[in-house]
Coordinates of N, CA and C and ligand atoms in Angstrom, one line a residue:
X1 N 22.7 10.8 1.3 CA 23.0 9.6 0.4 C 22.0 9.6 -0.7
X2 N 22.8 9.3 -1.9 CA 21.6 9.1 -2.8 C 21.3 7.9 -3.0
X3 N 20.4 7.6 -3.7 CA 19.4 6.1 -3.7 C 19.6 5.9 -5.3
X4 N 19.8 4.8 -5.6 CA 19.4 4.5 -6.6 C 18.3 2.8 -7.0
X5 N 17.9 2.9 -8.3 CA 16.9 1.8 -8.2 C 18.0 0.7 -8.1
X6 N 17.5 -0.7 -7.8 CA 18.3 -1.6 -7.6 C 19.0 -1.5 -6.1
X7 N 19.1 -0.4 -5.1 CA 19.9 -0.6 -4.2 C 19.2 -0.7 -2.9
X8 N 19.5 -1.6 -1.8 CA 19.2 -1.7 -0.6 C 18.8 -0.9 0.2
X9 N 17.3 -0.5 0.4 CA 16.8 0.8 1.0 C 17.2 0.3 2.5
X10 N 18.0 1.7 3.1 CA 18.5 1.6 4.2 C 17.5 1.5 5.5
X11 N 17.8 0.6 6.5 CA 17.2 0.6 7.5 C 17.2 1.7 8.8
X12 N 16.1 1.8 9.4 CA 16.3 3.1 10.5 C 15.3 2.6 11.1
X13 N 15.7 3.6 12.7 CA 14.5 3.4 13.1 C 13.7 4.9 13.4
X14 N 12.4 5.3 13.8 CA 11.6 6.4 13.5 C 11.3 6.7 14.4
X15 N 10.7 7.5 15.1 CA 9.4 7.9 15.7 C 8.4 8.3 14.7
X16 N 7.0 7.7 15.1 CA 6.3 7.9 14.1 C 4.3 8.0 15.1
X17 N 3.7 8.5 14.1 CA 2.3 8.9 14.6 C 1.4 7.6 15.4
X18 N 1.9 6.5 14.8 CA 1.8 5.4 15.7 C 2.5 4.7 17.0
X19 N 3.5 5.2 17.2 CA 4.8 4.8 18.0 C 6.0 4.6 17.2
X20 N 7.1 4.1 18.4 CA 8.7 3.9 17.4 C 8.7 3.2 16.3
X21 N 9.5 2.9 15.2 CA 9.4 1.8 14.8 C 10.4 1.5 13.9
X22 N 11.2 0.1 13.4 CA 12.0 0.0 13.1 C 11.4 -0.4 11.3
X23 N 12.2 0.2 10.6 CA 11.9 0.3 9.2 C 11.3 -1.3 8.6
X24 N 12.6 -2.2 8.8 CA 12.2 -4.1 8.1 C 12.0 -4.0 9.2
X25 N 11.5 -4.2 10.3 CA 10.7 -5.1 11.0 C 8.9 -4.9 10.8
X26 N 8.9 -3.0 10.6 CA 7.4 -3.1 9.9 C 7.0 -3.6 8.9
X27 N 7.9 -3.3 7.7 CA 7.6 -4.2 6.7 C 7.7 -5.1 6.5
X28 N 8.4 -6.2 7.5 CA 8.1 -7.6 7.8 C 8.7 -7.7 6.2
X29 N 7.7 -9.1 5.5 CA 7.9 -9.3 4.4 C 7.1 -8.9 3.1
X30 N 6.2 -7.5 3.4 CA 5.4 -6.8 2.6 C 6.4 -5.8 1.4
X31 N 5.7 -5.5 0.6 CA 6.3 -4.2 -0.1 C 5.8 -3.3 0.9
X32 N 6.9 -2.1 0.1 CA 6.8 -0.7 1.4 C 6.3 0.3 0.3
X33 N 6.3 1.5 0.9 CA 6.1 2.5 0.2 C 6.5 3.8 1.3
X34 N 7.7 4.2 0.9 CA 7.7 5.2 1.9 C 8.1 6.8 1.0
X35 N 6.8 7.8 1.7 CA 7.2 9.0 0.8 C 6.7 10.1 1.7
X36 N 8.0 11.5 1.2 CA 7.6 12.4 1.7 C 7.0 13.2 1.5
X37 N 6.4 14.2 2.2 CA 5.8 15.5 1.9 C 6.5 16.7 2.6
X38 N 5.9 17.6 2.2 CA 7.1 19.0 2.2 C 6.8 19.2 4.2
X39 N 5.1 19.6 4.3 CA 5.2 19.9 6.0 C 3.7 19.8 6.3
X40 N 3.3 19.5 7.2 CA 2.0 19.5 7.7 C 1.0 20.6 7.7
X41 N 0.0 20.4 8.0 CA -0.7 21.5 7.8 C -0.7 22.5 6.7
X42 N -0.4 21.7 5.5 CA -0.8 22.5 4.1 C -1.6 21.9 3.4
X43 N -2.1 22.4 2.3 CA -3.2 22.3 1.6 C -2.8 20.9 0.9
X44 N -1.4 20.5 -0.1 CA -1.6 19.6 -0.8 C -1.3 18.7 -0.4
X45 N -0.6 18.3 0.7 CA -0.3 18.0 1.5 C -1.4 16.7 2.0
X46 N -2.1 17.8 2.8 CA -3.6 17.1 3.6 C -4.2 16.3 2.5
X47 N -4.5 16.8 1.2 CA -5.3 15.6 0.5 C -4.4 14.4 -0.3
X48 N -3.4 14.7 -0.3 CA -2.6 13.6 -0.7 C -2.3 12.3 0.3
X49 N -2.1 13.0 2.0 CA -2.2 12.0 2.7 C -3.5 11.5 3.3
X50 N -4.8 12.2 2.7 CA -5.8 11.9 2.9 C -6.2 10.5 1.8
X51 N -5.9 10.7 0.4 CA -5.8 9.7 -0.6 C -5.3 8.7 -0.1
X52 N -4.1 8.9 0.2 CA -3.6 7.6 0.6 C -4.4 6.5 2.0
X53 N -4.7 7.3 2.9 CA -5.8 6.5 3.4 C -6.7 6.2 3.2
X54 N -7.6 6.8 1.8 CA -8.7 6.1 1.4 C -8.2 5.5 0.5
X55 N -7.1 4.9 0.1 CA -6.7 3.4 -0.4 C -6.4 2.4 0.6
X56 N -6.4 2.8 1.3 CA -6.1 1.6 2.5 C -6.4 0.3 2.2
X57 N -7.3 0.3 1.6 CA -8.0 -1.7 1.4 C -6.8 -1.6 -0.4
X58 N -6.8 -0.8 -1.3 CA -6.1 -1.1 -2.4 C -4.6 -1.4 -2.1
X59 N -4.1 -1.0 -1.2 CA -2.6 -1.1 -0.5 C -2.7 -2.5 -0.1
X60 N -3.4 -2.9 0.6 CA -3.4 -4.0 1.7 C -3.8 -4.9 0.6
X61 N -4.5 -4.9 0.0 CA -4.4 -6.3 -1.3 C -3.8 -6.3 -2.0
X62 N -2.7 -5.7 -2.1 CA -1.2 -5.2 -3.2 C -0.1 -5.9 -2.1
X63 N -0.5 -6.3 -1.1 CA 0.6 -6.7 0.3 C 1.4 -5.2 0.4
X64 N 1.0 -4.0 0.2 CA 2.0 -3.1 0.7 C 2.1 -2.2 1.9
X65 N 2.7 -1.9 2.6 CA 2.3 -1.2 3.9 C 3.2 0.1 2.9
X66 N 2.4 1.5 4.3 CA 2.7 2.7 3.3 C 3.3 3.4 4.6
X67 N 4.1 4.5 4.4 CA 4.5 5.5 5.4 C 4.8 6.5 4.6
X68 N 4.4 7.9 5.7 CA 4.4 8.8 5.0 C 5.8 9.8 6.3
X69 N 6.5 10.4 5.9 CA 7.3 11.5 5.9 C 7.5 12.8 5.4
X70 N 7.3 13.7 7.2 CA 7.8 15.2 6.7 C 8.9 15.5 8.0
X71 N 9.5 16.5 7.9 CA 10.7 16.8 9.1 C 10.0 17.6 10.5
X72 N 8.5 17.8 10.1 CA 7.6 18.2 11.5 C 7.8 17.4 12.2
X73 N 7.4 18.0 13.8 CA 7.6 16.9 15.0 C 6.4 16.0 15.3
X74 N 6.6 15.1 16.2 CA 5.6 14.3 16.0 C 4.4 14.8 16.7
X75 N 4.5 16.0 17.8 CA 3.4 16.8 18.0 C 2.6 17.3 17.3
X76 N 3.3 17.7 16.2 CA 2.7 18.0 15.1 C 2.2 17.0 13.8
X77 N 2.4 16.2 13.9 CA 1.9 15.0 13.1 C 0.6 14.9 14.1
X78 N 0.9 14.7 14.8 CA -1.0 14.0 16.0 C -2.0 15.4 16.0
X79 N -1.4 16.3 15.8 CA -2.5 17.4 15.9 C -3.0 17.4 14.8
X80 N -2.6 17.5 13.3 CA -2.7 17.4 11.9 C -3.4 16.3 11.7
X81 N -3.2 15.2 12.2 CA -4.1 14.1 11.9 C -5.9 14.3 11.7
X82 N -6.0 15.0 12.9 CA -7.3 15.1 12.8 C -8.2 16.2 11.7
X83 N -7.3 16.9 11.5 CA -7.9 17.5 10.2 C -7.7 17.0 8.9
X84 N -6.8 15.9 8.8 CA -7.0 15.5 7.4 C -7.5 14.5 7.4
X85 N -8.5 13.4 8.8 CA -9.5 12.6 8.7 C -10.7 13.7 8.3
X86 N -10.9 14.8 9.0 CA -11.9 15.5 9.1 C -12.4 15.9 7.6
X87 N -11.3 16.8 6.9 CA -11.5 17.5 5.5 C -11.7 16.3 4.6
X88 N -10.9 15.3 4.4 CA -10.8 14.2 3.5 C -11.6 12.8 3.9
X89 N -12.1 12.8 4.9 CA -13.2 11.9 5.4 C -12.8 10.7 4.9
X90 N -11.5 10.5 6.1 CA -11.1 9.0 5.9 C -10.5 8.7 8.0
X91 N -9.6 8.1 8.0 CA -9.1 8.0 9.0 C -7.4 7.2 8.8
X92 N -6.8 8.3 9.0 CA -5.5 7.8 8.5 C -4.6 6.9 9.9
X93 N -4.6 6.4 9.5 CA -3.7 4.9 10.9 C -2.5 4.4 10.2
X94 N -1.9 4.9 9.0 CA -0.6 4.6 8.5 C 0.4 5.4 9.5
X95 N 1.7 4.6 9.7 CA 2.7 5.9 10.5 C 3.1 7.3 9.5
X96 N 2.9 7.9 10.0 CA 3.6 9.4 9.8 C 4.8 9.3 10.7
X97 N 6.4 9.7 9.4 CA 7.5 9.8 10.7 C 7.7 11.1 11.0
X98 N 8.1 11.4 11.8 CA 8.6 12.7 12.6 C 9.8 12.6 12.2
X99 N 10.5 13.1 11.1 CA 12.0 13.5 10.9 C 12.5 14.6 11.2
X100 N 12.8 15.1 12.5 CA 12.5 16.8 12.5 C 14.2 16.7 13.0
X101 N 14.9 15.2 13.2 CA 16.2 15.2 12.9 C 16.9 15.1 11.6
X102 N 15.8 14.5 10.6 CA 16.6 14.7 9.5 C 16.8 13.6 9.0
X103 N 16.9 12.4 9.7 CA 17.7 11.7 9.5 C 17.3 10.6 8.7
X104 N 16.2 10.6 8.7 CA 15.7 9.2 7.3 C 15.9 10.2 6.0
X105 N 15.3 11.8 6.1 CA 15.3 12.2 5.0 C 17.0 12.5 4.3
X106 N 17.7 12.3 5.2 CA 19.0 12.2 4.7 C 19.5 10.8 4.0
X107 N 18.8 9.9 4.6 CA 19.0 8.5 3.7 C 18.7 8.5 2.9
X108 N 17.4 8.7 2.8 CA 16.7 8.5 1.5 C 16.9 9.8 0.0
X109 N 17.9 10.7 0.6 CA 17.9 12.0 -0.6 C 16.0 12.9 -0.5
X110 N 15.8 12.8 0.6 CA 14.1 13.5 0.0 C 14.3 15.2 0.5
X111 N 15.9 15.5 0.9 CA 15.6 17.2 1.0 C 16.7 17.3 -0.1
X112 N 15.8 18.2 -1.3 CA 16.7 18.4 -2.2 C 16.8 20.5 -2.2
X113 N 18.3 20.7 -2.1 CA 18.3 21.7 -1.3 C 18.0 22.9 -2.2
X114 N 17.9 23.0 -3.4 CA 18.0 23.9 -4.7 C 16.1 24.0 -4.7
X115 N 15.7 22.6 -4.8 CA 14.0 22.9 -4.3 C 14.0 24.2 -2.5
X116 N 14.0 23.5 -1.6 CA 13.9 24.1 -0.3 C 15.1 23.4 0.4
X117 N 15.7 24.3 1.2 CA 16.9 24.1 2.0 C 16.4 23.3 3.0
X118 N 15.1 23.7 3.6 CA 14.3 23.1 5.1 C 13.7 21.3 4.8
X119 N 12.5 21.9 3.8 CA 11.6 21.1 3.7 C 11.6 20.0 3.0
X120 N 11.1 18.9 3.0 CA 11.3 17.7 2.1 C 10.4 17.9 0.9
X121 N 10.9 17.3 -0.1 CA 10.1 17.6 -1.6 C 9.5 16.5 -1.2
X122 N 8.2 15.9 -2.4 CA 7.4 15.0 -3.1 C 8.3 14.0 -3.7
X123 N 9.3 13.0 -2.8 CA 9.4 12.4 -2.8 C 8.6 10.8 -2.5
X124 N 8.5 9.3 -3.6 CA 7.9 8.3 -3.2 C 8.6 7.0 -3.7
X125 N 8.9 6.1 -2.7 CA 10.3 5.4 -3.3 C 9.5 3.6 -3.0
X126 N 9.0 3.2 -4.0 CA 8.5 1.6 -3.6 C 9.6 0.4 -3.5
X127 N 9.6 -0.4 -2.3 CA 11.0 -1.4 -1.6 C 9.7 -2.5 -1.6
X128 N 11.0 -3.5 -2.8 CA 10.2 -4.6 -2.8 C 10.7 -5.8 -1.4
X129 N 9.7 -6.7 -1.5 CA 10.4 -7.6 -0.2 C 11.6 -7.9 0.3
X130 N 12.5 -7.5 -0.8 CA 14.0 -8.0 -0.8 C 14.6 -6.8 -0.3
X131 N 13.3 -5.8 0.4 CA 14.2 -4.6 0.5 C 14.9 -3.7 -0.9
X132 N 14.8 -4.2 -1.5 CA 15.6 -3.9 -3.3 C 14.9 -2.2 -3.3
X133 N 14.9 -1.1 -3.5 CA 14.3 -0.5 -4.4 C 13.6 -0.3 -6.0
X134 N 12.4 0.0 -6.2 CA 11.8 -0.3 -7.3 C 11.6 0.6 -8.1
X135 N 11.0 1.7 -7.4 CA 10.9 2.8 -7.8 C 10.8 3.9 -6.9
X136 N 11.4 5.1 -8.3 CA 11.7 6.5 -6.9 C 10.8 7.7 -8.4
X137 N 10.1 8.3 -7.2 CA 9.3 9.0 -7.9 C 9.6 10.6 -7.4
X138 N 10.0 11.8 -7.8 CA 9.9 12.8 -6.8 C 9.6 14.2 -7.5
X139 N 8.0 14.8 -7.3 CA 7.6 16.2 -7.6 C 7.8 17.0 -7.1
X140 N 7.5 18.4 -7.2 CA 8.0 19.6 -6.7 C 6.5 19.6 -5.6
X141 N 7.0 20.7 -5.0 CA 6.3 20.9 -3.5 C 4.9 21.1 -3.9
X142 N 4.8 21.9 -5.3 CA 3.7 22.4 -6.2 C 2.5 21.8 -6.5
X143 N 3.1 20.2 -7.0 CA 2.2 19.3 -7.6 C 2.0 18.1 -6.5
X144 N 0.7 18.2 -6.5 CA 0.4 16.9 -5.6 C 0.5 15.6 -6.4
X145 N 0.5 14.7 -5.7 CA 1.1 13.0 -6.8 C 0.0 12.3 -7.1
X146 N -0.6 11.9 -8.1 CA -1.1 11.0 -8.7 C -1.3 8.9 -7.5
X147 N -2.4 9.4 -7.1 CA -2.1 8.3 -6.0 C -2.2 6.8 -6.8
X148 N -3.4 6.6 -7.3 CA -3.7 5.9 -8.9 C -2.8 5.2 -9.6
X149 N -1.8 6.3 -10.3 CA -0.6 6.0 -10.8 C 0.4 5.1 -10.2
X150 N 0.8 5.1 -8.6 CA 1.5 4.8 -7.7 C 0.8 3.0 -8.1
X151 N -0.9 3.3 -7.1 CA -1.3 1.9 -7.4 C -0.3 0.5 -8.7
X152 N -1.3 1.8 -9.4 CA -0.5 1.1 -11.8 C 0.4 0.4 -11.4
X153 N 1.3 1.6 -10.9 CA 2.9 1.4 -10.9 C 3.4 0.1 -10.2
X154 N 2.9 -0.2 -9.0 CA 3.3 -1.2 -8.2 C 2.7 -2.6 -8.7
X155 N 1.2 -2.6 -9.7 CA 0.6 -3.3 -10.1 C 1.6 -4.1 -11.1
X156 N 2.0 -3.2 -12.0 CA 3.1 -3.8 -13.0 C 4.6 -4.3 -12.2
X157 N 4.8 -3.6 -11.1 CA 6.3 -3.8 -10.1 C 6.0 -5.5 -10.1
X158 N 4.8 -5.7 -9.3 CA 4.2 -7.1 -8.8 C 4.6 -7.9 -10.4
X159 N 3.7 -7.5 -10.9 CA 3.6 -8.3 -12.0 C 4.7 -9.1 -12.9
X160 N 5.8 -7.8 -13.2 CA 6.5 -8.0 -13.6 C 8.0 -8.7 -12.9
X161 N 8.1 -8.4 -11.3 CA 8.7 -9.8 -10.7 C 8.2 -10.9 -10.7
X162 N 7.6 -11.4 -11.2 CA 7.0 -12.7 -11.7 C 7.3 -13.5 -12.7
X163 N 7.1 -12.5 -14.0 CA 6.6 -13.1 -14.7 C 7.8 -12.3 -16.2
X164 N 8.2 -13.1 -17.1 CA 9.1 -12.3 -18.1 C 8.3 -11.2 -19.4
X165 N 7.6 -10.3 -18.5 CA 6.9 -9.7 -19.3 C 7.3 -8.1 -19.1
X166 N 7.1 -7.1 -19.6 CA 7.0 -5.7 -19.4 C 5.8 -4.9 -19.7
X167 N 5.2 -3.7 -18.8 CA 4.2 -3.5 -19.3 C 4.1 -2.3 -20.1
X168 N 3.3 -2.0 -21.0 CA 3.6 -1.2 -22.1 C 2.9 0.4 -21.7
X169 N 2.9 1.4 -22.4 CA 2.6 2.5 -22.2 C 1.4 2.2 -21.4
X170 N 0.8 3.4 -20.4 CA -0.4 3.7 -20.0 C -1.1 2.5 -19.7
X171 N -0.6 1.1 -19.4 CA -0.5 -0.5 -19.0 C -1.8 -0.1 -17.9
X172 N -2.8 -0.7 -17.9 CA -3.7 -1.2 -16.7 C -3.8 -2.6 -16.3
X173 N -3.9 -2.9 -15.1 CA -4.1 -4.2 -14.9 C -5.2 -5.0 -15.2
X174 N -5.1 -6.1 -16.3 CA -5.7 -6.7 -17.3 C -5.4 -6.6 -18.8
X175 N -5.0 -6.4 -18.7 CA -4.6 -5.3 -20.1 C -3.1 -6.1 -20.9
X176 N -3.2 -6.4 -21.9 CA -2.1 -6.8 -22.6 C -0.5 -6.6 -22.2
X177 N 0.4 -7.7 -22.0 CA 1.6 -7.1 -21.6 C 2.8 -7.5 -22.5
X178 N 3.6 -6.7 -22.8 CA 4.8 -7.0 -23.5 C 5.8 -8.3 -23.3
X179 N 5.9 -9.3 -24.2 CA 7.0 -10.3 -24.1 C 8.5 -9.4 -23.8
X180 N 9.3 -9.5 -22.7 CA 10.7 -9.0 -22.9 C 11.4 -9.8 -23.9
X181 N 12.2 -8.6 -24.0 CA 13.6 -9.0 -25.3 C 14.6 -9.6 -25.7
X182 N 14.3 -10.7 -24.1 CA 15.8 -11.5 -24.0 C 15.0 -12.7 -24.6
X183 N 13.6 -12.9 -24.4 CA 13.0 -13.9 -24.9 C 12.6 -14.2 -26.6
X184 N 13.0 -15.7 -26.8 CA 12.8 -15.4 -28.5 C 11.3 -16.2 -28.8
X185 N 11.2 -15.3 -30.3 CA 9.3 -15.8 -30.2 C 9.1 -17.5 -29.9
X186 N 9.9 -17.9 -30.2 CA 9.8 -19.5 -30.2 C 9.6 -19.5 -29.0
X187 N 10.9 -19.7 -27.7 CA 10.3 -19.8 -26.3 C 8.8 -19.0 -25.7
X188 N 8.8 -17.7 -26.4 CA 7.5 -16.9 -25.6 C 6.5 -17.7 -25.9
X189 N 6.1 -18.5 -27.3 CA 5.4 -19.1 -27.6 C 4.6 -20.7 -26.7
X190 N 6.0 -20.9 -25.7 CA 5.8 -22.1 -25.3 C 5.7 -21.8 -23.8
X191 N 6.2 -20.6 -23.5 CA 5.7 -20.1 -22.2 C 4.0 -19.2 -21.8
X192 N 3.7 -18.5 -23.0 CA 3.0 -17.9 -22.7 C 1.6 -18.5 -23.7
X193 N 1.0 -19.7 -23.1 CA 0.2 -20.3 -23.5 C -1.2 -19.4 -23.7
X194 N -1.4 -18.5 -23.7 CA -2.4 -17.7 -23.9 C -2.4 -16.8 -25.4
X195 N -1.1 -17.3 -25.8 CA -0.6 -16.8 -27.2 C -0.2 -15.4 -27.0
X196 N 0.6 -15.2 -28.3 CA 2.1 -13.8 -28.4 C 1.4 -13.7 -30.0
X197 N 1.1 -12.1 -30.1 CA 1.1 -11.5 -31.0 C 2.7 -10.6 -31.7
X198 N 2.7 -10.9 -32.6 CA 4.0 -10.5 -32.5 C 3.3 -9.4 -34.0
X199 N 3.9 -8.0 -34.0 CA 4.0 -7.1 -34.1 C 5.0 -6.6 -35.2
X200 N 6.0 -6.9 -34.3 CA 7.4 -6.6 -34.9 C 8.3 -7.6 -34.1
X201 N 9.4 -8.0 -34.6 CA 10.0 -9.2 -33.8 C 10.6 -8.7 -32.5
X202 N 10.6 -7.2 -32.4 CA 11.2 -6.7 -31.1 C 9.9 -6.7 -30.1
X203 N 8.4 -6.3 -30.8 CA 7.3 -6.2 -30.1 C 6.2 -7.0 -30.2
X204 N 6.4 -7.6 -29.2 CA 5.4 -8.8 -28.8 C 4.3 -8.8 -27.9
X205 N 3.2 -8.9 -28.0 CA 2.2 -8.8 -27.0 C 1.5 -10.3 -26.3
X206 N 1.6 -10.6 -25.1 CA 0.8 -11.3 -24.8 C -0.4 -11.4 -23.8
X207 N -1.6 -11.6 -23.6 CA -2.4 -11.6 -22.5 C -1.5 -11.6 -21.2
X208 N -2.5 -10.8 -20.2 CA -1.7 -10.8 -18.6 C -1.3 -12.0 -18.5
X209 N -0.8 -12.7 -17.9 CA -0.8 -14.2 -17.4 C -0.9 -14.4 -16.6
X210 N -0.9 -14.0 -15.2 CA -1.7 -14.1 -14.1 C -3.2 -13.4 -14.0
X211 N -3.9 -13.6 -15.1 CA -4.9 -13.3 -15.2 C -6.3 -14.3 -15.6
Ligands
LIG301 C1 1.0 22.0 0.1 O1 1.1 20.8 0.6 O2 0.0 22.5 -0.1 C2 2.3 22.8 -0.2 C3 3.4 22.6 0.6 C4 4.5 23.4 0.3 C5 4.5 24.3 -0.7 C6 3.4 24.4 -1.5 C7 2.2 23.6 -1.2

């Protein structure tokens, strides 16, 4: 099934490196982040899901729980663990799922078969509280992902359910954000008490405002 943004990330349930578990009941009412990797015990692999555990406190103050997916079994997820606390000197306690049926990676589109017929690509899809999808990100088996960027990304996801703003190229949090285009300068002017630079009447800047 393919996914698109805006649609209802399907629920399942897993086996995973921590025990079973059912998709919304772990994420309760957190943001999610669930992404795959191609297979255990590879090189880009191990430091990408090493990264992701040394964000562990950056995730958790974002409200997001993370899970990671490959089609290895879960024998092999518990053996693998200990070498990528080892090499990457963290301690990973996020679930890893055991899809070695297939079956979340068939929900979610993460074996794309023209990449590898077997393995799941670099697939990373962020599900806001509403369940909604936010964003779907997916590199080749090649390139490891930018964990940073992910953070940015979710930073602005947050922000921008909020608040009638968008954020502009290479956007950091603090950092100046775009008035949207449904709003006219007169209203931005009375909502966004921190003041609207306006640019061009289509481009408007204002301070963060939850800031
Ligand atoms: C890796 O994680 O290092 C990797 C996995 C599959 C193909 C190439 C690299």
């Amino acid at each position: 099934m393919s996914l698109r943004l805006g649609d209802i990330a399907p629920n399942f349930k897993a086996k995973t490196s921590i025990g079973e578990i059912d998709f919304y009941e772990y994420l309760g009412s957190s943001w999610g982040i669930l992404f795959s990797h191609p297979a255990d015990f590879t090189p880009v692999c191990t430091t990408e899901l090493g990264k992701t555990a040394a964000l562990k406190d950056e995730f958790a103050k974002r409200n997001v729980k993370v899970l990671a997916l490959s089609v290895d079994t879960l024998e092999s997820h518990k053996s693998w663990i200990p070498d990528i606390n080892e090499t990457q000197h963290v301690a990973v306690d996020f679930p890893i799922i055991a899809d070695d049926d297939r079956k979340v990676s068939s929900l979610f589109d993460f074996i794309h078969p023209n990449a590898s017929a077997t393995a799941t690509v670099r697939s990373l899809v962020v599900i806001g509280p509403d369940k909604a999808v936010k964003l779907i990100i997916t590199y080749p088996a090649s390139t490891g992902r930018n964990f940073l960027e992910v953070l940015r990304v979710v930073d602005s996801l947050q922000l921008t359910a909020n608040y009638s703003v968008a954020t502009p190229v290479d956007w950091k949090e603090g950092e100046d954000v775009i008035v949207v285009p449904s709003i006219s300068t007169e209203d931005a002017i009375k909502k966004f008490p921190k003041g609207v630079k306006v640019v061009k009447p289509y481009l408007r800047y204002t301070p963060q405002p939850n800031k």
